[in-house]
Amino acid sequence: MSISSPIPVLQGDRGTELRSAGEELVLRRPDAELRIPLAAIARVRAERRDLAVELTAPAGAEPTAYRVTDVSAAAASVFADAVNAALPERAPGEEPVDGATLVVTRSLVLDDDEEADEDETEVQVGLPSLRGPAYAGCVAVAILAVVVGLMDKNWGRGIATLLLGEAAVGVTWATLMGILGGWRAWYLPRYGITVEGQQVFRGGDTTNAFTATDGVTRYIGGSNKGKPVRIAYHPRNPRDAIVRTDWREHAFALTVFLVVAVVAGFLDYGTYLLALPAFNG
């Protein structure tokens, strides 16, 4: 008993995927999923890193072709050979049908004009914006700069305090947002509900859809290049959701966060040292 080589799954540009599923091919695009029976296929052509699935067509008619671009050249060659070998034989003289009429298409596009419930909009990141404390910090630094200029009778020191302090507020705000984001990435997968997400085409771009326990479908941004994703959301607030990722994908973000946190510490301490002499005089 021989074991045939498996037909590879082709991952193309913009999340396009082409795979074999028994007696049909499944072509998944950001906007639609097409099921193409083998009986509707005339041939499959591999052209380096592109692959074309040509459908059957009556004599004199232009055949429909589906293309998948930017794939592995080796995988495309294996895929084409395997599918062509599996195509059903046609009787001599048999008039080919229009293969396009045999293709089943399932749209993944949501009508932008369709009225959606408030809960069915793009998922809002469940982080407090901290804008209020940030604005309060900016005002506090401005007041501090004026006080330093008056008490020290040195408006150069006051202006320096203003510039350095406002920078410190901004970088400190970014650090706090990073801490809150990291906490959600740790909390929701452990104490929330995790479901499978589905990539769809919405508003002119790809996004991820998921259905919570209340039966409402919601959408959370992020392109996953056609790969399945898992989405974790808060059980009492499904709008508070994240796309689960491997911790190794956050290594660069963690490095940037640590650098920003160190810079925030230096700026905060520098503002303190700059303003201190005005109060010791």
CSV table of C-alpha atoms in Angstrom, one decimal:
chain,number,residue,atom,x,y,z
A,1,MET,CA,0.0,0.0,0.0
A,2,SER,CA,1.5,3.3,-1.1
A,3,ILE,CA,1.0,6.5,0.7
A,4,SER,CA,0.6,9.5,-1.6
A,5,SER,CA,2.3,12.8,-0.8
A,6,PRO,CA,-0.1,15.3,0.8
A,7,ILE,CA,-1.1,18.2,-1.3
A,8,PRO,CA,0.4,21.4,0.3
A,9,VAL,CA,-1.7,24.4,1.4
A,10,LEU,CA,-0.7,27.5,-0.5
A,11,GLN,CA,-0.5,30.8,1.4
A,12,GLY,CA,-0.7,33.7,-1.0
A,13,ASP,CA,-0.6,37.4,-0.9
A,14,ARG,CA,-3.0,39.3,1.4
A,15,GLY,CA,-4.1,36.2,3.3
A,16,THR,CA,-5.2,34.3,0.3
A,17,GLU,CA,-5.2,30.5,0.9
A,18,LEU,CA,-5.7,27.6,-1.6
A,19,ARG,CA,-6.1,24.0,-0.3
A,20,SER,CA,-7.4,20.7,-1.5
A,21,ALA,CA,-10.4,19.3,0.3
A,22,GLY,CA,-11.2,15.9,-1.2
A,23,GLU,CA,-13.1,16.4,-4.5
A,24,GLU,CA,-12.8,20.1,-4.5
A,25,LEU,CA,-10.4,23.0,-4.0
A,26,VAL,CA,-11.1,25.7,-1.4
A,27,LEU,CA,-9.9,29.2,-2.3
A,28,ARG,CA,-10.2,31.6,0.6
A,29,ARG,CA,-9.8,35.3,0.1
A,30,PRO,CA,-10.3,38.2,2.5
A,31,ASP,CA,-13.6,38.9,0.8
A,32,ALA,CA,-15.0,35.4,0.0
A,33,GLU,CA,-14.5,31.6,0.2
A,34,LEU,CA,-14.8,29.7,-3.1
A,35,ARG,CA,-15.4,25.9,-3.3
A,36,ILE,CA,-14.2,24.7,-6.7
A,37,PRO,CA,-15.1,21.1,-7.6
A,38,LEU,CA,-12.5,19.1,-9.4
A,39,ALA,CA,-15.0,18.5,-12.2
A,40,ALA,CA,-15.0,22.3,-12.9
A,41,ILE,CA,-11.2,22.5,-13.3
A,42,ALA,CA,-9.6,22.2,-16.7
A,43,ARG,CA,-6.0,22.4,-15.4
A,44,VAL,CA,-3.8,24.0,-12.8
A,45,ARG,CA,-0.7,25.9,-13.9
A,46,ALA,CA,2.3,26.8,-11.7
A,47,GLU,CA,4.1,29.8,-12.9
A,48,ARG,CA,7.1,30.2,-10.5
A,49,ARG,CA,5.6,31.9,-7.4
A,50,ASP,CA,2.1,32.2,-8.9
A,51,LEU,CA,-0.5,29.5,-9.5
A,52,ALA,CA,-3.6,29.6,-11.8
A,53,VAL,CA,-6.6,27.4,-11.5
A,54,GLU,CA,-8.3,27.4,-15.0
A,55,LEU,CA,-11.9,26.3,-15.1
A,56,THR,CA,-13.6,24.4,-18.0
A,57,ALA,CA,-15.5,26.4,-20.5
A,58,PRO,CA,-17.6,25.7,-23.6
A,59,ALA,CA,-15.9,25.9,-27.0
A,60,GLY,CA,-15.3,29.5,-28.0
A,61,ALA,CA,-15.9,30.9,-24.4
A,62,GLU,CA,-13.2,32.6,-22.3
A,63,PRO,CA,-12.4,30.2,-19.4
A,64,THR,CA,-12.5,31.6,-15.9
A,65,ALA,CA,-9.2,31.5,-14.0
A,66,TYR,CA,-8.4,32.0,-10.3
A,67,ARG,CA,-4.9,33.1,-9.4
A,68,VAL,CA,-2.9,32.9,-6.2
A,69,THR,CA,0.2,35.0,-6.1
A,70,ASP,CA,3.3,35.2,-4.0
A,71,VAL,CA,3.4,31.5,-3.0
A,72,SER,CA,6.3,29.1,-2.6
A,73,ALA,CA,7.4,28.0,-6.0
A,74,ALA,CA,8.2,24.5,-4.8
A,75,ALA,CA,4.8,24.2,-3.2
A,76,ALA,CA,3.0,25.6,-6.3
A,77,SER,CA,4.6,23.0,-8.5
A,78,VAL,CA,3.7,20.1,-6.2
A,79,PHE,CA,0.2,21.4,-5.8
A,80,ALA,CA,-0.4,21.7,-9.6
A,81,ASP,CA,1.0,18.3,-10.3
A,82,ALA,CA,-1.1,16.7,-7.6
A,83,VAL,CA,-4.4,18.4,-8.6
A,84,ASN,CA,-3.9,17.8,-12.3
A,85,ALA,CA,-3.3,14.1,-11.6
A,86,ALA,CA,-6.6,14.0,-9.6
A,87,LEU,CA,-8.8,15.6,-12.2
A,88,PRO,CA,-11.6,13.4,-13.5
A,89,GLU,CA,-11.2,12.0,-17.0
A,90,ARG,CA,-13.5,13.3,-19.6
A,91,ALA,CA,-15.0,11.2,-22.3
A,92,PRO,CA,-13.7,11.9,-25.9
A,93,GLY,CA,-15.8,14.5,-27.6
A,94,GLU,CA,-17.6,15.5,-24.4
A,95,GLU,CA,-18.6,19.1,-24.4
A,96,PRO,CA,-17.0,20.8,-21.4
A,97,VAL,CA,-19.4,22.7,-19.1
A,98,ASP,CA,-18.9,26.2,-17.8
A,99,GLY,CA,-16.9,25.5,-14.7
A,100,ALA,CA,-17.8,28.8,-13.2
A,101,THR,CA,-21.4,27.7,-12.7
A,102,LEU,CA,-20.2,24.9,-10.5
A,103,VAL,CA,-18.2,27.1,-8.1
A,104,VAL,CA,-19.9,27.8,-4.8
A,105,THR,CA,-19.1,31.2,-3.3
A,106,ARG,CA,-19.6,32.3,0.3
A,107,SER,CA,-19.2,36.0,0.8
A,108,LEU,CA,-17.2,37.3,3.8
A,109,VAL,CA,-17.9,40.9,3.0
A,110,LEU,CA,-20.2,42.8,5.3
A,111,ASP,CA,-22.3,45.5,3.7
A,112,ASP,CA,-21.0,48.9,4.9
A,113,ASP,CA,-24.5,50.3,4.5
A,114,GLU,CA,-26.0,47.7,6.8
A,115,GLU,CA,-27.2,49.1,10.0
A,116,ALA,CA,-25.3,47.5,12.9
A,117,ASP,CA,-26.2,47.3,16.6
A,118,GLU,CA,-23.8,49.3,18.8
A,119,ASP,CA,-22.3,46.1,20.1
A,120,GLU,CA,-21.6,44.9,16.6
A,121,THR,CA,-19.1,47.5,15.8
A,122,GLU,CA,-15.3,47.2,15.9
A,123,VAL,CA,-14.2,46.0,19.3
A,124,GLN,CA,-12.9,48.9,21.4
A,125,VAL,CA,-9.7,48.2,23.3
A,126,GLY,CA,-10.8,47.9,26.9
A,127,LEU,CA,-8.0,50.1,28.3
A,128,PRO,CA,-8.7,53.3,30.1
A,129,SER,CA,-7.4,56.1,28.0
A,130,LEU,CA,-5.7,57.9,30.9
A,131,ARG,CA,-6.2,61.1,29.0
A,132,GLY,CA,-7.6,62.8,32.1
A,133,PRO,CA,-4.5,62.1,34.2
A,134,ALA,CA,-2.3,63.0,31.3
A,135,TYR,CA,-4.0,66.3,30.8
A,136,ALA,CA,-3.8,67.0,34.6
A,137,GLY,CA,-0.1,66.1,34.5
A,138,CYS,CA,0.5,68.6,31.7
A,139,VAL,CA,-1.3,71.4,33.6
A,140,ALA,CA,0.6,70.5,36.8
A,141,VAL,CA,3.9,70.7,34.9
A,142,ALA,CA,3.0,74.1,33.5
A,143,ILE,CA,2.1,75.4,36.9
A,144,LEU,CA,5.3,74.0,38.3
A,145,ALA,CA,7.3,75.8,35.6
A,146,VAL,CA,5.7,79.1,36.4
A,147,VAL,CA,6.4,78.6,40.2
A,148,VAL,CA,10.0,77.6,39.5
A,149,GLY,CA,10.5,80.7,37.3
A,150,LEU,CA,9.0,83.0,40.0
A,151,MET,CA,10.7,81.5,43.0
A,152,ASP,CA,14.1,81.0,41.4
A,153,LYS,CA,13.8,84.3,39.5
A,154,ASN,CA,15.2,82.3,36.6
A,155,TRP,CA,12.8,81.9,33.7
A,156,GLY,CA,15.4,79.9,31.8
A,157,ARG,CA,15.1,77.2,34.5
A,158,GLY,CA,11.3,77.6,34.4
A,159,ILE,CA,11.2,77.0,30.6
A,160,ALA,CA,13.5,74.1,30.9
A,161,THR,CA,11.3,72.6,33.6
A,162,LEU,CA,8.3,73.0,31.3
A,163,LEU,CA,9.9,71.3,28.3
A,164,LEU,CA,11.4,68.5,30.3
A,165,GLY,CA,8.4,68.0,32.4
A,166,GLU,CA,5.9,67.8,29.5
A,167,ALA,CA,8.2,65.2,27.8
A,168,ALA,CA,8.2,63.3,31.1
A,169,VAL,CA,4.4,63.3,31.2
A,170,GLY,CA,4.2,62.0,27.6
A,171,VAL,CA,6.7,59.2,28.1
A,172,THR,CA,5.2,58.2,31.5
A,173,TRP,CA,1.8,58.0,29.9
A,174,ALA,CA,3.1,55.7,27.3
A,175,THR,CA,4.7,53.5,30.0
A,176,LEU,CA,1.5,53.3,31.9
A,177,MET,CA,-0.5,52.3,28.8
A,178,GLY,CA,2.1,49.6,28.1
A,179,ILE,CA,1.7,48.3,31.6
A,180,LEU,CA,-2.1,48.2,31.2
A,181,GLY,CA,-1.8,46.5,27.8
A,182,GLY,CA,0.5,43.9,29.2
A,183,TRP,CA,-1.9,43.2,32.1
A,184,ARG,CA,-4.8,42.6,29.7
A,185,ALA,CA,-2.7,40.3,27.6
A,186,TRP,CA,-2.0,38.3,30.8
A,187,TYR,CA,-5.5,38.5,32.4
A,188,LEU,CA,-7.9,37.9,29.5
A,189,PRO,CA,-6.5,34.5,28.3
A,190,ARG,CA,-6.4,33.2,31.9
A,191,TYR,CA,-9.7,34.6,33.3
A,192,GLY,CA,-11.7,35.4,30.2
A,193,ILE,CA,-13.3,33.3,27.5
A,194,THR,CA,-11.3,32.2,24.4
A,195,VAL,CA,-13.1,31.5,21.1
A,196,GLU,CA,-12.0,30.9,17.5
A,197,GLY,CA,-11.9,34.0,15.3
A,198,GLN,CA,-12.5,34.2,11.6
A,199,GLN,CA,-10.9,36.6,9.2
A,200,VAL,CA,-13.4,38.6,7.2
A,201,PHE,CA,-13.3,41.6,4.8
A,202,ARG,CA,-15.0,44.6,6.3
A,203,GLY,CA,-14.8,48.3,5.6
A,204,GLY,CA,-12.3,47.9,2.8
A,205,ASP,CA,-9.8,45.9,4.9
A,206,THR,CA,-9.4,42.6,6.7
A,207,THR,CA,-10.5,42.1,10.3
A,208,ASN,CA,-11.3,39.3,12.7
A,209,ALA,CA,-14.9,38.3,13.6
A,210,PHE,CA,-15.9,36.3,16.7
A,211,THR,CA,-19.2,35.4,18.4
A,212,ALA,CA,-19.5,35.8,22.1
A,213,THR,CA,-21.8,33.8,24.4
A,214,ASP,CA,-24.5,36.4,24.0
A,215,GLY,CA,-24.8,35.4,20.3
A,216,VAL,CA,-23.6,38.8,19.0
A,217,THR,CA,-20.8,38.8,16.4
A,218,ARG,CA,-18.1,41.4,17.1
A,219,TYR,CA,-15.0,42.5,15.2
A,220,ILE,CA,-11.5,43.1,16.4
A,221,GLY,CA,-8.8,44.6,14.2
A,222,GLY,CA,-5.7,42.9,13.1
A,223,SER,CA,-4.6,41.1,9.9
A,224,ASN,CA,-3.5,37.5,10.5
A,225,LYS,CA,-2.7,36.7,6.8
A,226,GLY,CA,-5.4,34.1,6.6
A,227,LYS,CA,-4.2,32.1,9.6
A,228,PRO,CA,-6.8,31.1,12.3
A,229,VAL,CA,-6.7,33.2,15.4
A,230,ARG,CA,-8.0,32.8,19.0
A,231,ILE,CA,-9.7,35.7,20.6
A,232,ALA,CA,-10.0,36.2,24.4
A,233,TYR,CA,-12.7,38.4,25.8
A,234,HIS,CA,-13.9,39.5,29.3
A,235,PRO,CA,-17.0,37.3,30.2
A,236,ARG,CA,-18.9,40.4,31.5
A,237,ASN,CA,-17.8,42.7,28.8
A,238,PRO,CA,-17.2,41.0,25.4
A,239,ARG,CA,-16.1,44.4,23.9
A,240,ASP,CA,-13.0,44.0,26.0
A,241,ALA,CA,-11.1,41.6,23.8
A,242,ILE,CA,-7.7,40.8,22.5
A,243,VAL,CA,-6.2,38.6,19.8
A,244,ARG,CA,-4.2,35.9,21.5
A,245,THR,CA,-0.6,35.6,20.3
A,246,ASP,CA,2.5,33.7,21.3
A,247,TRP,CA,4.7,35.4,23.9
A,248,ARG,CA,7.6,35.3,21.5
A,249,GLU,CA,5.8,37.7,19.2
A,250,HIS,CA,5.9,40.3,22.0
A,251,ALA,CA,9.7,40.1,22.5
A,252,PHE,CA,10.3,43.3,20.4
A,253,ALA,CA,7.4,45.1,22.0
A,254,LEU,CA,8.7,44.2,25.5
A,255,THR,CA,12.1,45.5,24.6
A,256,VAL,CA,10.7,48.8,23.4
A,257,PHE,CA,8.6,49.0,26.6
A,258,LEU,CA,11.6,48.5,28.8
A,259,VAL,CA,13.5,51.2,27.0
A,260,VAL,CA,10.5,53.6,27.2
A,261,ALA,CA,10.1,52.9,30.9
A,262,VAL,CA,13.8,53.7,31.6
A,263,VAL,CA,13.5,56.9,29.6
A,264,ALA,CA,10.4,57.8,31.6
A,265,GLY,CA,12.3,57.3,34.8
A,266,PHE,CA,15.2,59.5,33.7
A,267,LEU,CA,12.8,62.3,32.5
A,268,ASP,CA,10.8,62.2,35.7
A,269,TYR,CA,13.9,62.3,37.9
A,270,GLY,CA,15.5,65.0,35.7
A,271,THR,CA,12.4,67.2,36.1
A,272,TYR,CA,12.6,66.8,39.9
A,273,LEU,CA,16.3,67.7,40.0
A,274,LEU,CA,15.7,70.7,37.7
A,275,ALA,CA,12.9,72.1,39.8
A,276,LEU,CA,14.3,71.3,43.3
A,277,PRO,CA,16.8,74.3,43.6
A,278,ALA,CA,13.9,76.8,43.3
A,279,PHE,CA,12.4,75.4,46.5
A,280,ASN,CA,15.6,75.1,48.4
A,281,GLY,CA,16.6,78.7,47.8
